[in-house]
C-alpha positions as CSV (number, residue, x, y, z in Angstrom):
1,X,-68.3,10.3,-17.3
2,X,-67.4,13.9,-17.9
3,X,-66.3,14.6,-14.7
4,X,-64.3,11.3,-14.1
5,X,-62.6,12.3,-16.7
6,X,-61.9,15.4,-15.8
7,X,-60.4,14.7,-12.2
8,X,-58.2,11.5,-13.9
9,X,-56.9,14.5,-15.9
10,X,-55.6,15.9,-13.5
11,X,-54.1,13.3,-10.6
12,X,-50.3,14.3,-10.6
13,X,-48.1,12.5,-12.8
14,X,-44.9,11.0,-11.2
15,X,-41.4,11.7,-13.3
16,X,-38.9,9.2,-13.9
17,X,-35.6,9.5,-16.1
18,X,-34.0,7.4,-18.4
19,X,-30.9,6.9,-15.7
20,X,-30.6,6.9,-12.1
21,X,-26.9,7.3,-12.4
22,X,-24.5,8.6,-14.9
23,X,-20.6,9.2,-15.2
24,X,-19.3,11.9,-17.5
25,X,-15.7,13.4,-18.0
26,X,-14.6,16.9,-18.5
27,X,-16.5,18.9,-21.1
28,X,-18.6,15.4,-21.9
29,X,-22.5,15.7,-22.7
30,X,-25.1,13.2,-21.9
31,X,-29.3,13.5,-22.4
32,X,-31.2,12.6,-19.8
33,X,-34.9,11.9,-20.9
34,X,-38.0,12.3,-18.7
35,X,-41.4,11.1,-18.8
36,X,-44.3,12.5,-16.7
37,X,-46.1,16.1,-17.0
38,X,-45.7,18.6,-19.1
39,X,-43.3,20.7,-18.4
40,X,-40.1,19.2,-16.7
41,X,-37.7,21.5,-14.7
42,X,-34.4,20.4,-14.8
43,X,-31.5,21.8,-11.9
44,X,-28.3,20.7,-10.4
45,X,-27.4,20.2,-6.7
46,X,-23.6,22.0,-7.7
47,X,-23.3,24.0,-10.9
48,X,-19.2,23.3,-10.1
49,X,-19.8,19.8,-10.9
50,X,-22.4,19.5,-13.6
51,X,-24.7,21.7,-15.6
52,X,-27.7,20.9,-17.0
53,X,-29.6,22.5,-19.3
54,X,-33.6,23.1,-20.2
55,X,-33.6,20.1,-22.4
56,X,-31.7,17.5,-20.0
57,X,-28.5,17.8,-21.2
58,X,-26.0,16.9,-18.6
59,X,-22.2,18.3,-19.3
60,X,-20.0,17.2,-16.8
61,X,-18.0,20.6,-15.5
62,X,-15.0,19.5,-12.6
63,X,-14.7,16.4,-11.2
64,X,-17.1,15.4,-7.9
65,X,-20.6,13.7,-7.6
66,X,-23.9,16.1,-8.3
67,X,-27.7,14.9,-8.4
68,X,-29.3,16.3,-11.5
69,X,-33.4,17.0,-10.5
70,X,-36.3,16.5,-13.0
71,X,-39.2,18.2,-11.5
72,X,-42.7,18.6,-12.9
73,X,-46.0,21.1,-12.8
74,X,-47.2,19.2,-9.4
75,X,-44.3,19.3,-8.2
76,X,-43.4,15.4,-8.2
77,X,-39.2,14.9,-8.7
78,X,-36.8,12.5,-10.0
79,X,-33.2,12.3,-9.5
80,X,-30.2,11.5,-11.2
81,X,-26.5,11.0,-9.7
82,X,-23.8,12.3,-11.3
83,X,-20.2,11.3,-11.4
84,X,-17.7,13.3,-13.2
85,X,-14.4,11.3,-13.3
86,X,-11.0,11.9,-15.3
87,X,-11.1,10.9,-19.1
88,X,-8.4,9.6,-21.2
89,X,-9.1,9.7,-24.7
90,X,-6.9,7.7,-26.6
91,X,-6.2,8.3,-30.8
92,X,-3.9,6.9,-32.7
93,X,-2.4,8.3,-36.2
94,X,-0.9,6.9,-39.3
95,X,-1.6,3.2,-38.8
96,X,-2.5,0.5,-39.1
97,X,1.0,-0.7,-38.2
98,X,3.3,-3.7,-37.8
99,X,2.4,-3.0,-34.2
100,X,-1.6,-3.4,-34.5
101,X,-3.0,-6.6,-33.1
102,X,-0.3,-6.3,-29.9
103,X,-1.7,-2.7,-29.9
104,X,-5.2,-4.1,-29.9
105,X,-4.6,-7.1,-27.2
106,X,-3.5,-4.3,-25.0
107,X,-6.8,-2.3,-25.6
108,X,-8.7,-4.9,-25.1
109,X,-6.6,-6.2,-21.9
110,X,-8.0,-3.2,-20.3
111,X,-11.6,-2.4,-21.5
112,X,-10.6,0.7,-23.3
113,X,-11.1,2.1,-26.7
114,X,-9.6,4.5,-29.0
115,X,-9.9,6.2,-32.4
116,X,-7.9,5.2,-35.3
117,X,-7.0,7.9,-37.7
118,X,-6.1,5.5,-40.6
119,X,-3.8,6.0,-43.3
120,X,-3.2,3.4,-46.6
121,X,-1.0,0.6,-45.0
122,X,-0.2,-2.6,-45.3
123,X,-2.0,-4.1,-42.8
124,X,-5.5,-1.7,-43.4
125,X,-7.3,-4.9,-43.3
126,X,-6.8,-4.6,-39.1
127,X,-9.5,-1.9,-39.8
128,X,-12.0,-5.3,-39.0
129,X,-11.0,-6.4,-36.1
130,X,-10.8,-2.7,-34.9
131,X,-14.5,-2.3,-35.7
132,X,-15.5,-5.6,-34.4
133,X,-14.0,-4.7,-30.7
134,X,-15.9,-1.3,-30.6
135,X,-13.4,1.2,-31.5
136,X,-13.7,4.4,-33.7
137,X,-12.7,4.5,-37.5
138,X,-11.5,7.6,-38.7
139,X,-9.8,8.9,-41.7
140,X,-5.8,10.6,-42.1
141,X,-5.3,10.3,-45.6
142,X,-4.5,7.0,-48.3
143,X,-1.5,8.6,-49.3
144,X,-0.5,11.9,-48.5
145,X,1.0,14.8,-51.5
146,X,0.1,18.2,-50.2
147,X,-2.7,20.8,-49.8
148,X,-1.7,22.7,-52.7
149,X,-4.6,20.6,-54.4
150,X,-7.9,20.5,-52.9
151,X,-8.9,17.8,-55.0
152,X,-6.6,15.0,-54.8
153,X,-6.1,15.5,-50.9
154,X,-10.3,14.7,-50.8
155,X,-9.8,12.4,-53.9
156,X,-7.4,10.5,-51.5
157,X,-10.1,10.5,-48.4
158,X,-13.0,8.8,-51.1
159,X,-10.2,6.3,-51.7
160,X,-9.5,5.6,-48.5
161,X,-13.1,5.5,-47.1
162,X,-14.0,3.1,-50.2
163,X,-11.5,0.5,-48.5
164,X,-12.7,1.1,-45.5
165,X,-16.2,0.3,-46.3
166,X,-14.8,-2.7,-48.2
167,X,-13.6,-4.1,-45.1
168,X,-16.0,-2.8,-42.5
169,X,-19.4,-1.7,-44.3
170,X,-19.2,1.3,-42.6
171,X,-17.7,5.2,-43.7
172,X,-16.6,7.6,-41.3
173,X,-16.9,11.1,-41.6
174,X,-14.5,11.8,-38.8
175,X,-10.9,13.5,-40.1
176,X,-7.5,14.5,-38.7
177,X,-5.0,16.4,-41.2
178,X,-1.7,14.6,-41.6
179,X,0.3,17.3,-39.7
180,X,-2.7,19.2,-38.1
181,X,-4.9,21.7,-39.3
182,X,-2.6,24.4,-37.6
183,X,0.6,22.6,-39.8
184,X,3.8,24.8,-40.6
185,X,4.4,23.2,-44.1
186,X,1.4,24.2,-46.0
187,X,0.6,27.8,-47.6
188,X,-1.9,29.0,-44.9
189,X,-4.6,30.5,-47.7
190,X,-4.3,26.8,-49.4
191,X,-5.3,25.0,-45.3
192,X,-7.8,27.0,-45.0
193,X,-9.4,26.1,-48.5
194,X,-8.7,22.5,-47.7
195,X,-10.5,22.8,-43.8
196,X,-13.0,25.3,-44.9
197,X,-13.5,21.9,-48.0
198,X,-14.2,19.6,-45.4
199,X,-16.5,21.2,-43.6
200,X,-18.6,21.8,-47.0
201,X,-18.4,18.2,-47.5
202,X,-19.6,17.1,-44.1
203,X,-16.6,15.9,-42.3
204,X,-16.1,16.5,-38.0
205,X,-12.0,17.4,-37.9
206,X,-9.7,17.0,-34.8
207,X,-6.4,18.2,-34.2
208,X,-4.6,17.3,-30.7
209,X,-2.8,19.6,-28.6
């Protein structure tokens, strides 16, 4: 029995992955799991197109087609293609607006999704039918003083996350600063306070170029 055993424990182990194909844009991430051996070597057919790293983590590089290889200790392979195509990524500030369902019917005309940095408006209760068609919730401000006051700009972001969560069930810890965290009409000492705040408290921020 012993030495059944013992040879079983040692036929080669094929590898598969979790895809067979992926697409990625510029600068985009994606984990590729595999099962089979113990240790799994991961390369790329063109470093120019996509990298990959010890732990399968595909980040798409230029655009072009790759194959990403999972190889094990006996030497048994499996392959991945990779596309790396143009991105658009689509955000929208200081809304919702008059201009939100029409906004939406064009979105969902076309299969494609964007991130709502929301403000306290009118028509907030949009924020439903955003999150029901699959887009991203993220926070601006409910209503916007200054930075002079750390307090009642994150007061403002509890405020307007409670609403969201009335409507939605869901918080977001994802934040752009009305006017950018780079913004001309703040005391730079009193931004950096406020952005240094934000990261304390857990928040991802984005500015736009």
């Amino acid at each position: 029995v012993d030495a059944v055993s013992s040879e079983a424990a040692i036929i080669p182990a094929d590898v598969s992955l979790s895809d067979v194909s992926i697409e990625l844009g510029y600068g985009i991430t994606r984990r590729l799991n595999a099962v089979g051996g113990k240790e799994i070597q991961w390369s790329t057919s063109d470093e120019k197109i996509a990298s990959v790293d010890s732990e399968g983590n595909v980040k798409g590089v230029d655009l072009g087609e790759c194959v990403i290889t999972a190889s094990n200790e006996f030497g048994k392979r499996a392959q991945c293609s990779v596309t790396v195509k143009k991105t658009c990524y689509i955000t929208v500030d200081d809304g919702p607006s008059s201009y939100v369902n029409s906004l939406l019917d064009a979105l969902k005309e076309t299969d494609a999704k964007a991130t709502f940095f929301l403000v306290g408006t009118p028509y907030f209760p949009a924020v439903k039918r955003m999150a029901d068609e699959g887009h991203t919730l993220a926070l601006h401000t409910y209503r916007f003083h200054s930075y002079r006051d750390q307090y009642v700009y994150f007061t403002n972001l509890d405020l307007l996350n409670d609403r969201l969560e009335e409507y939605t069930g869901i918080r977001s810890n994802i934040l752009r600063f009305p006017g950018g965290s780079g913004n001309s009409f703040s005391e730079p000492l009193n931004m950096r306070r406020v952005i240094n705040g934000a990261h304390d408290l857990g928040y991802r921020v984005f500015d736009w170029t």
